CSV table of C-alpha atoms and ligand atoms in Angstrom, one decimal:
chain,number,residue,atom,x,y,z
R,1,UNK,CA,7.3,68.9,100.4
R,2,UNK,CA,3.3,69.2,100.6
R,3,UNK,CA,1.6,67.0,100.9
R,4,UNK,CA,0.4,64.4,98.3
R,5,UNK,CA,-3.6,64.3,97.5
R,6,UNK,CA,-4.4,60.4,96.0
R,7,UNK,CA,-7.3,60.1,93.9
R,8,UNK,CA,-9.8,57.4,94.8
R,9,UNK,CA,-7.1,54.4,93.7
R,10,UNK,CA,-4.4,55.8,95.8
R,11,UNK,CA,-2.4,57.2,92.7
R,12,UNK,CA,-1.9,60.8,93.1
R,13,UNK,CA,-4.5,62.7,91.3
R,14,UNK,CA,-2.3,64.8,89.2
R,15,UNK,CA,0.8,63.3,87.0
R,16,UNK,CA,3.8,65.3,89.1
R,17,UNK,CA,2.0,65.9,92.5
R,18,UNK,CA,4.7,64.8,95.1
R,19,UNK,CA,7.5,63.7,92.6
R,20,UNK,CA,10.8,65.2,93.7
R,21,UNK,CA,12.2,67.7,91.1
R,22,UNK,CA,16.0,69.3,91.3
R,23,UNK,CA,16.8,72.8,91.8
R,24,UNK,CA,18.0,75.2,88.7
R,25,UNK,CA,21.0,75.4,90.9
R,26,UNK,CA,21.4,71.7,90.3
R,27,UNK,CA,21.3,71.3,86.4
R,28,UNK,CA,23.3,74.5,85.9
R,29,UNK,CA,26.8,72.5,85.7
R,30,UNK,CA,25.6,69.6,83.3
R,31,UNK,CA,28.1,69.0,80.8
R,32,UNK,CA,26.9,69.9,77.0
R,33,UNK,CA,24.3,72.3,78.2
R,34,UNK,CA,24.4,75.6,76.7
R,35,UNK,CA,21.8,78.0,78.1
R,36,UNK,CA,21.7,81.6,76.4
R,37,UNK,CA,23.5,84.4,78.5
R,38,UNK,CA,22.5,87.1,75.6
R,39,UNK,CA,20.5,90.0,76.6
R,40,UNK,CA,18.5,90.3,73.2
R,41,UNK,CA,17.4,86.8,74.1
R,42,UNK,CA,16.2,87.8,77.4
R,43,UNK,CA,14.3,90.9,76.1
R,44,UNK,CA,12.4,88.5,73.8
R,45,UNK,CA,12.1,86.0,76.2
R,46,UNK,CA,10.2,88.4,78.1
R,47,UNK,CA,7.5,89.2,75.4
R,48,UNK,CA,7.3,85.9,74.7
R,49,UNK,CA,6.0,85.1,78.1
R,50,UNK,CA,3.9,87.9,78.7
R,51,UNK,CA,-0.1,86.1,78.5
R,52,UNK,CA,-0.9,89.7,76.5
R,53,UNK,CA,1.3,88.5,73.9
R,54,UNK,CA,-1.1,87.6,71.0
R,55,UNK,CA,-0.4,84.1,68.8
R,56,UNK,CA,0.9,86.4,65.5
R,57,UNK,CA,3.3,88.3,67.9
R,58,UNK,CA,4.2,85.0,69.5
R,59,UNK,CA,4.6,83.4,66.2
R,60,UNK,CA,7.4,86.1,65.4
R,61,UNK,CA,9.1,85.9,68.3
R,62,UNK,CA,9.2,82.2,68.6
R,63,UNK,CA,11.3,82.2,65.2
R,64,UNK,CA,13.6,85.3,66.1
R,65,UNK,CA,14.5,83.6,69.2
R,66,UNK,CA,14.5,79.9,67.2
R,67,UNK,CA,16.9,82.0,64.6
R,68,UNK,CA,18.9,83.3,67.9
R,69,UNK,CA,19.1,79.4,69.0
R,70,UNK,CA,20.3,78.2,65.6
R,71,UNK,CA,23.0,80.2,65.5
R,72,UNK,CA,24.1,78.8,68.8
R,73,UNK,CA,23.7,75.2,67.8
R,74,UNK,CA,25.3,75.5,64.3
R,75,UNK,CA,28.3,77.2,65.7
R,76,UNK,CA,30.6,74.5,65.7
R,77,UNK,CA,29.4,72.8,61.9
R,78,UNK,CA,31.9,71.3,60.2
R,79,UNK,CA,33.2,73.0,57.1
R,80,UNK,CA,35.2,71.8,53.4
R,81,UNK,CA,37.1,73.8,51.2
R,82,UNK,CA,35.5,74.9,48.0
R,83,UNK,CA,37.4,77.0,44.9
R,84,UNK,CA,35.2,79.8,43.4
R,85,UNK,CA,35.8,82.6,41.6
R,86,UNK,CA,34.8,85.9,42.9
R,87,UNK,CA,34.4,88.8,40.0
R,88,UNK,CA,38.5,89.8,41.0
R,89,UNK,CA,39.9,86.2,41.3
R,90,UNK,CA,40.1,82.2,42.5
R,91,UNK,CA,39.9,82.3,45.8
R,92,UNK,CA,39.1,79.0,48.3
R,93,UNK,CA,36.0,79.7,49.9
R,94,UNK,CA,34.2,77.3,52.6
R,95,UNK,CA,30.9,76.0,53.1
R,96,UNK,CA,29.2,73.3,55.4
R,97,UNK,CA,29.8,69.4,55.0
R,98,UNK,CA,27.5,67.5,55.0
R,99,UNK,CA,23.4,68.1,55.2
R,100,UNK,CA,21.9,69.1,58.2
R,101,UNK,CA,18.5,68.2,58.8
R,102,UNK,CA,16.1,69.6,62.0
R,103,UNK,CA,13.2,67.8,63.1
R,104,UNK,CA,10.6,69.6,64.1
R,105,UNK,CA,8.4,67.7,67.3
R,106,UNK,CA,5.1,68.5,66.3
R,107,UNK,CA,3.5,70.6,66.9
R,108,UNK,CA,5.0,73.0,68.9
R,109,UNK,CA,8.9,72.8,66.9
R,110,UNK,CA,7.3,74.0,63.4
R,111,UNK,CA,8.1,77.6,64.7
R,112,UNK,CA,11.7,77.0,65.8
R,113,UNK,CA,12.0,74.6,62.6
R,114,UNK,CA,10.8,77.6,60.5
R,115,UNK,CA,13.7,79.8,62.2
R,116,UNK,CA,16.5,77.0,60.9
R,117,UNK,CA,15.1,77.1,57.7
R,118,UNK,CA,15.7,80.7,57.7
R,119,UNK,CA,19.3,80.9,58.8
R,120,UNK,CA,20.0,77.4,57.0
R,121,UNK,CA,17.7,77.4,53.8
R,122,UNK,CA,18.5,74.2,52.4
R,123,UNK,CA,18.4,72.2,56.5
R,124,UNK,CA,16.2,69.1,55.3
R,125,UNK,CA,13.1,69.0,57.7
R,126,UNK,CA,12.0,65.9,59.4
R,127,UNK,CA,8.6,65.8,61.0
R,128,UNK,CA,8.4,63.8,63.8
R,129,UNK,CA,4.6,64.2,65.9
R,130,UNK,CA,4.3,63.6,68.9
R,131,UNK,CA,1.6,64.3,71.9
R,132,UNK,CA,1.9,64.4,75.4
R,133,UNK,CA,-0.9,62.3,77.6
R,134,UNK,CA,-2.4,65.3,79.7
R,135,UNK,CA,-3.0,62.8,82.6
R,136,UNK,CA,0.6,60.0,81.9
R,137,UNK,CA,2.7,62.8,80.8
R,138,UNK,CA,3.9,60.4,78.4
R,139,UNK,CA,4.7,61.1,74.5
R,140,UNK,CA,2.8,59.4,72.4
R,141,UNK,CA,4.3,59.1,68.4
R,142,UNK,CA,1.7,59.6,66.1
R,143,UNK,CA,3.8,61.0,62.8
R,144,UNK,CA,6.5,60.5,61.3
R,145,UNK,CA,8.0,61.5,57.9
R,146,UNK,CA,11.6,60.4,58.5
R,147,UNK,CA,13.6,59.6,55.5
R,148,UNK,CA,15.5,56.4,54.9
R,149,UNK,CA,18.1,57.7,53.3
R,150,UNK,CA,20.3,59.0,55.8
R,151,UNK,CA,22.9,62.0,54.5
R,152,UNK,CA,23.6,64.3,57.4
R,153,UNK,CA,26.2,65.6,59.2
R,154,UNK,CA,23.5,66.8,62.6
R,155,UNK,CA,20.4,66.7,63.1
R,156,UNK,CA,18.4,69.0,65.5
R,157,UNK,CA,15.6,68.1,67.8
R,158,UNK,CA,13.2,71.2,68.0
R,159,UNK,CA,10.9,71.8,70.6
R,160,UNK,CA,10.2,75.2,72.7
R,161,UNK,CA,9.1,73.2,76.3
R,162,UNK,CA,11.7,70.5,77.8
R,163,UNK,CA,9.1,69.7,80.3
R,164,UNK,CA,9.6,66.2,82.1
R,165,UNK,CA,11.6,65.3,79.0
R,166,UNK,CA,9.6,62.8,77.7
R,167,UNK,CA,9.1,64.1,74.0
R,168,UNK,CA,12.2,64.6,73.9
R,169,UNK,CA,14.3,61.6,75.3
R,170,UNK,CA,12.0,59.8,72.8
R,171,UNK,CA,12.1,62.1,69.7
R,172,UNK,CA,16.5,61.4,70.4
R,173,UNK,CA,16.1,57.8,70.6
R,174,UNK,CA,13.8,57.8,67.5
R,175,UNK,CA,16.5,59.8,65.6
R,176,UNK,CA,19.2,57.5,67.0
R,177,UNK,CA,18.0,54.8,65.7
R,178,UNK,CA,18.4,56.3,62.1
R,179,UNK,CA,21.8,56.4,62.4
R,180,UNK,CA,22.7,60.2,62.5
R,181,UNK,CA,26.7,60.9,63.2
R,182,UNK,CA,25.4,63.6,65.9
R,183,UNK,CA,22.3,65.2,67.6
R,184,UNK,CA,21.4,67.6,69.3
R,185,UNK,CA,18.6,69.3,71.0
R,186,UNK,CA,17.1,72.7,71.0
R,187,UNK,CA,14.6,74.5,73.3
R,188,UNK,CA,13.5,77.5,74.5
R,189,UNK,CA,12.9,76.8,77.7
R,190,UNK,CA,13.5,73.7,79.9
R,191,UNK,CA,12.4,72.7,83.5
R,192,UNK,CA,15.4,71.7,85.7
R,193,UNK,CA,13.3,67.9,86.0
R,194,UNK,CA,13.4,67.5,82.3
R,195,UNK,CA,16.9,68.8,81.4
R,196,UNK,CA,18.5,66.5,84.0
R,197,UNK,CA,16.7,63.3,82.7
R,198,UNK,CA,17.6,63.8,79.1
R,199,UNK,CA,21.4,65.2,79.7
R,200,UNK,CA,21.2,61.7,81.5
R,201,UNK,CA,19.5,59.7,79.2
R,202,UNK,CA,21.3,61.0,75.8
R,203,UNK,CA,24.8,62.3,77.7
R,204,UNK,CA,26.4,62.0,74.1
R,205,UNK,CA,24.1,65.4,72.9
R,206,UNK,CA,24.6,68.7,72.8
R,207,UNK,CA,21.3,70.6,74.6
R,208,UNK,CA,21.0,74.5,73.6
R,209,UNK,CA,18.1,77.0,75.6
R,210,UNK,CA,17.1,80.1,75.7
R,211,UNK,CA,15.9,80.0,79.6
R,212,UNK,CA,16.1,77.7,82.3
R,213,UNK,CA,12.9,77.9,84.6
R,214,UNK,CA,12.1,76.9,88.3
R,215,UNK,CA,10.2,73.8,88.6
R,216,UNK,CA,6.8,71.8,87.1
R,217,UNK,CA,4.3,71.9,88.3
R,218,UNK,CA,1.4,69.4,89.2
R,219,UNK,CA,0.1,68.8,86.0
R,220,UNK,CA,3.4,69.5,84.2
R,221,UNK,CA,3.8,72.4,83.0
R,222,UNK,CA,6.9,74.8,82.8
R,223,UNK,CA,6.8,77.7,85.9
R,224,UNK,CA,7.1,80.2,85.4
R,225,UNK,CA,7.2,79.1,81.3
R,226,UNK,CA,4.7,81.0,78.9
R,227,UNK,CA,1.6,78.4,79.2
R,228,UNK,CA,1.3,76.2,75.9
R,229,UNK,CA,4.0,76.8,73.2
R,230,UNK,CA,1.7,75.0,70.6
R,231,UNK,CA,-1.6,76.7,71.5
R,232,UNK,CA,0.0,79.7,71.6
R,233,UNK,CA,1.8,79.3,68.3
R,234,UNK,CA,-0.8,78.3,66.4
R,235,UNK,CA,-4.2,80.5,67.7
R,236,UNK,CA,-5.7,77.0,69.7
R,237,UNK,CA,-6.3,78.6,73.0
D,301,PRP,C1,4.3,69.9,74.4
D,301,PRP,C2,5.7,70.5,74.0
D,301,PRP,C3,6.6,69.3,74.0
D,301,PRP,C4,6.0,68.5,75.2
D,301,PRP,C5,6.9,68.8,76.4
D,301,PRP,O1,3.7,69.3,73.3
D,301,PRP,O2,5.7,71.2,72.8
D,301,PRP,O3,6.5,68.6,72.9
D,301,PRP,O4,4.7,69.0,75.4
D,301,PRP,O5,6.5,68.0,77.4
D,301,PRP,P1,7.4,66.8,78.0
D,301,PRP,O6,8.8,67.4,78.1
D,301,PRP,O7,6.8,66.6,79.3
D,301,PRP,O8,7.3,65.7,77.1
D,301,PRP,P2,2.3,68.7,73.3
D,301,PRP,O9,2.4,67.2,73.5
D,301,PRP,O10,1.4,69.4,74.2
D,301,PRP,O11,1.8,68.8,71.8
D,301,PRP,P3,1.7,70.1,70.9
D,301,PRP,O12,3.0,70.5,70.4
D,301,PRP,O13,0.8,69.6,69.7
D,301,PRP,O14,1.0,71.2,71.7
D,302,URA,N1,4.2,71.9,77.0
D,302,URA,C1,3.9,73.3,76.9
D,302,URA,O1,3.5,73.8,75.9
D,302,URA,N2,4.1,74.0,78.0
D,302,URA,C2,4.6,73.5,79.2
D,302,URA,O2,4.7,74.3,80.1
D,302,URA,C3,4.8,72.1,79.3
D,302,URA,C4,4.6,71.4,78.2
């Protein structure tokens, strides 16, 4: 490993300068990680990182791949029988039990919570903000519109970057403490460093990604990754 540059107190001058990170090769068996194998997901995933890829285009293709995701992570929903009539006859039809609920990690989830809403339109959102200390790399809460009454089935943590993990590990324990029978989380794409330290902090949760990248680097961000999911969402560059 290089070696580590210390600023003038002898901490290293950068937030993951010299701190060990695991391989993809690693991560690749955890258990309840589901990482997308589908080639329509690759070909967007590949527009979505290209840096000529303009915040409208980006927008789009953050919500096609969110709507790619969600269909992944709601596969396994549980359902109840319902009777209807169709215009022939009764018939017992099914639909979802429970409510389903995706909170959004501001800013960067709204996209990927916009995609739920589309392939789910009556998910209940849950806003949950929270901002990453450039130089501590740790999440910081500064919003948060969850409800107190507590009626879902799932609820889905959205985020596109699983970085070092923080946002996440803390957006999980934030929605554990509500009480919610299960959890998951969904990404686009995670750094091996940050998938291993939330499949290890919340082992009880399902974790579902479009991509899993190489490494972080000094300052934390995903590489290769696509830059910054929120400035490039939203136009802030
Ligand atoms: C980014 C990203 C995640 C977080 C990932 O958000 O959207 O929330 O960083 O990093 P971590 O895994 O190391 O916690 P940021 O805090 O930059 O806020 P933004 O969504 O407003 O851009
Ligand atoms: N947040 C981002 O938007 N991108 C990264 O690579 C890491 C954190």
């Amino acid at each position: 490993m290089a070696e580590t540059n210390t600023s003038s107190g002898g901490r290293p001058a950068l937030p993951m300068q010299g701190v060990p990170q695991p391989s993809r090769d690693q991560v690749l068996g955890l258990p309840r990680v589901h990482i997308s194998t589908h080639p329509v997901m690759a070909h967007k995933m590949t527009a979505l990182r290209d840096k000529n890829t303009l915040p409208p285009e980006f927008y789009r293709l953050v919500k096609e791949i969110g709507a790619l995701l969600a269909y992944e992570a709601t596969s396994n929903l549980s359902l109840e029988s319902v009777a209807i009539e169709t215009p022939m006859e009764p018939m017992i039809g099914q639909r979802l039990a429970g409510g389903i609920g995706v909170t959004p990690i501001l800013r960067a989830g709204l996209g990927l919570a916009e995609a739920f809403r589309e392939v789910i339109p009556d998910v209940q959102v849950w806003h949950l903000g929270l901002r990453r200390d450039e130089n501590t790399l740790q999440a910081m809460e500064y919003y948060n519109q969850l409800p107190h009454r507590i009626d879902l089935q799932v609820c889905y943590a959205v985020d596109p970057m699983l970085a070092t993990g923080g946002s996440a590990i803390d957006a999980i324990n934030i929605l554990k403490r509500r009480g919610i029978p299960r959890l998951s989380y969904v990404g686009i794409i995670a750094a091996p460093y940050g998938l291993l330290k939330l499949s290890q902090t919340h082992p009880d949760i399902d974790i579902y990604i479009a991509a899993l990248d190489e490494r972080l680097n000094d300052r934390g961000y995903i590489m290769p990754g696509l830059g910054d999911a929120g400035d490039r969402q939203f136009g802030t560059l």
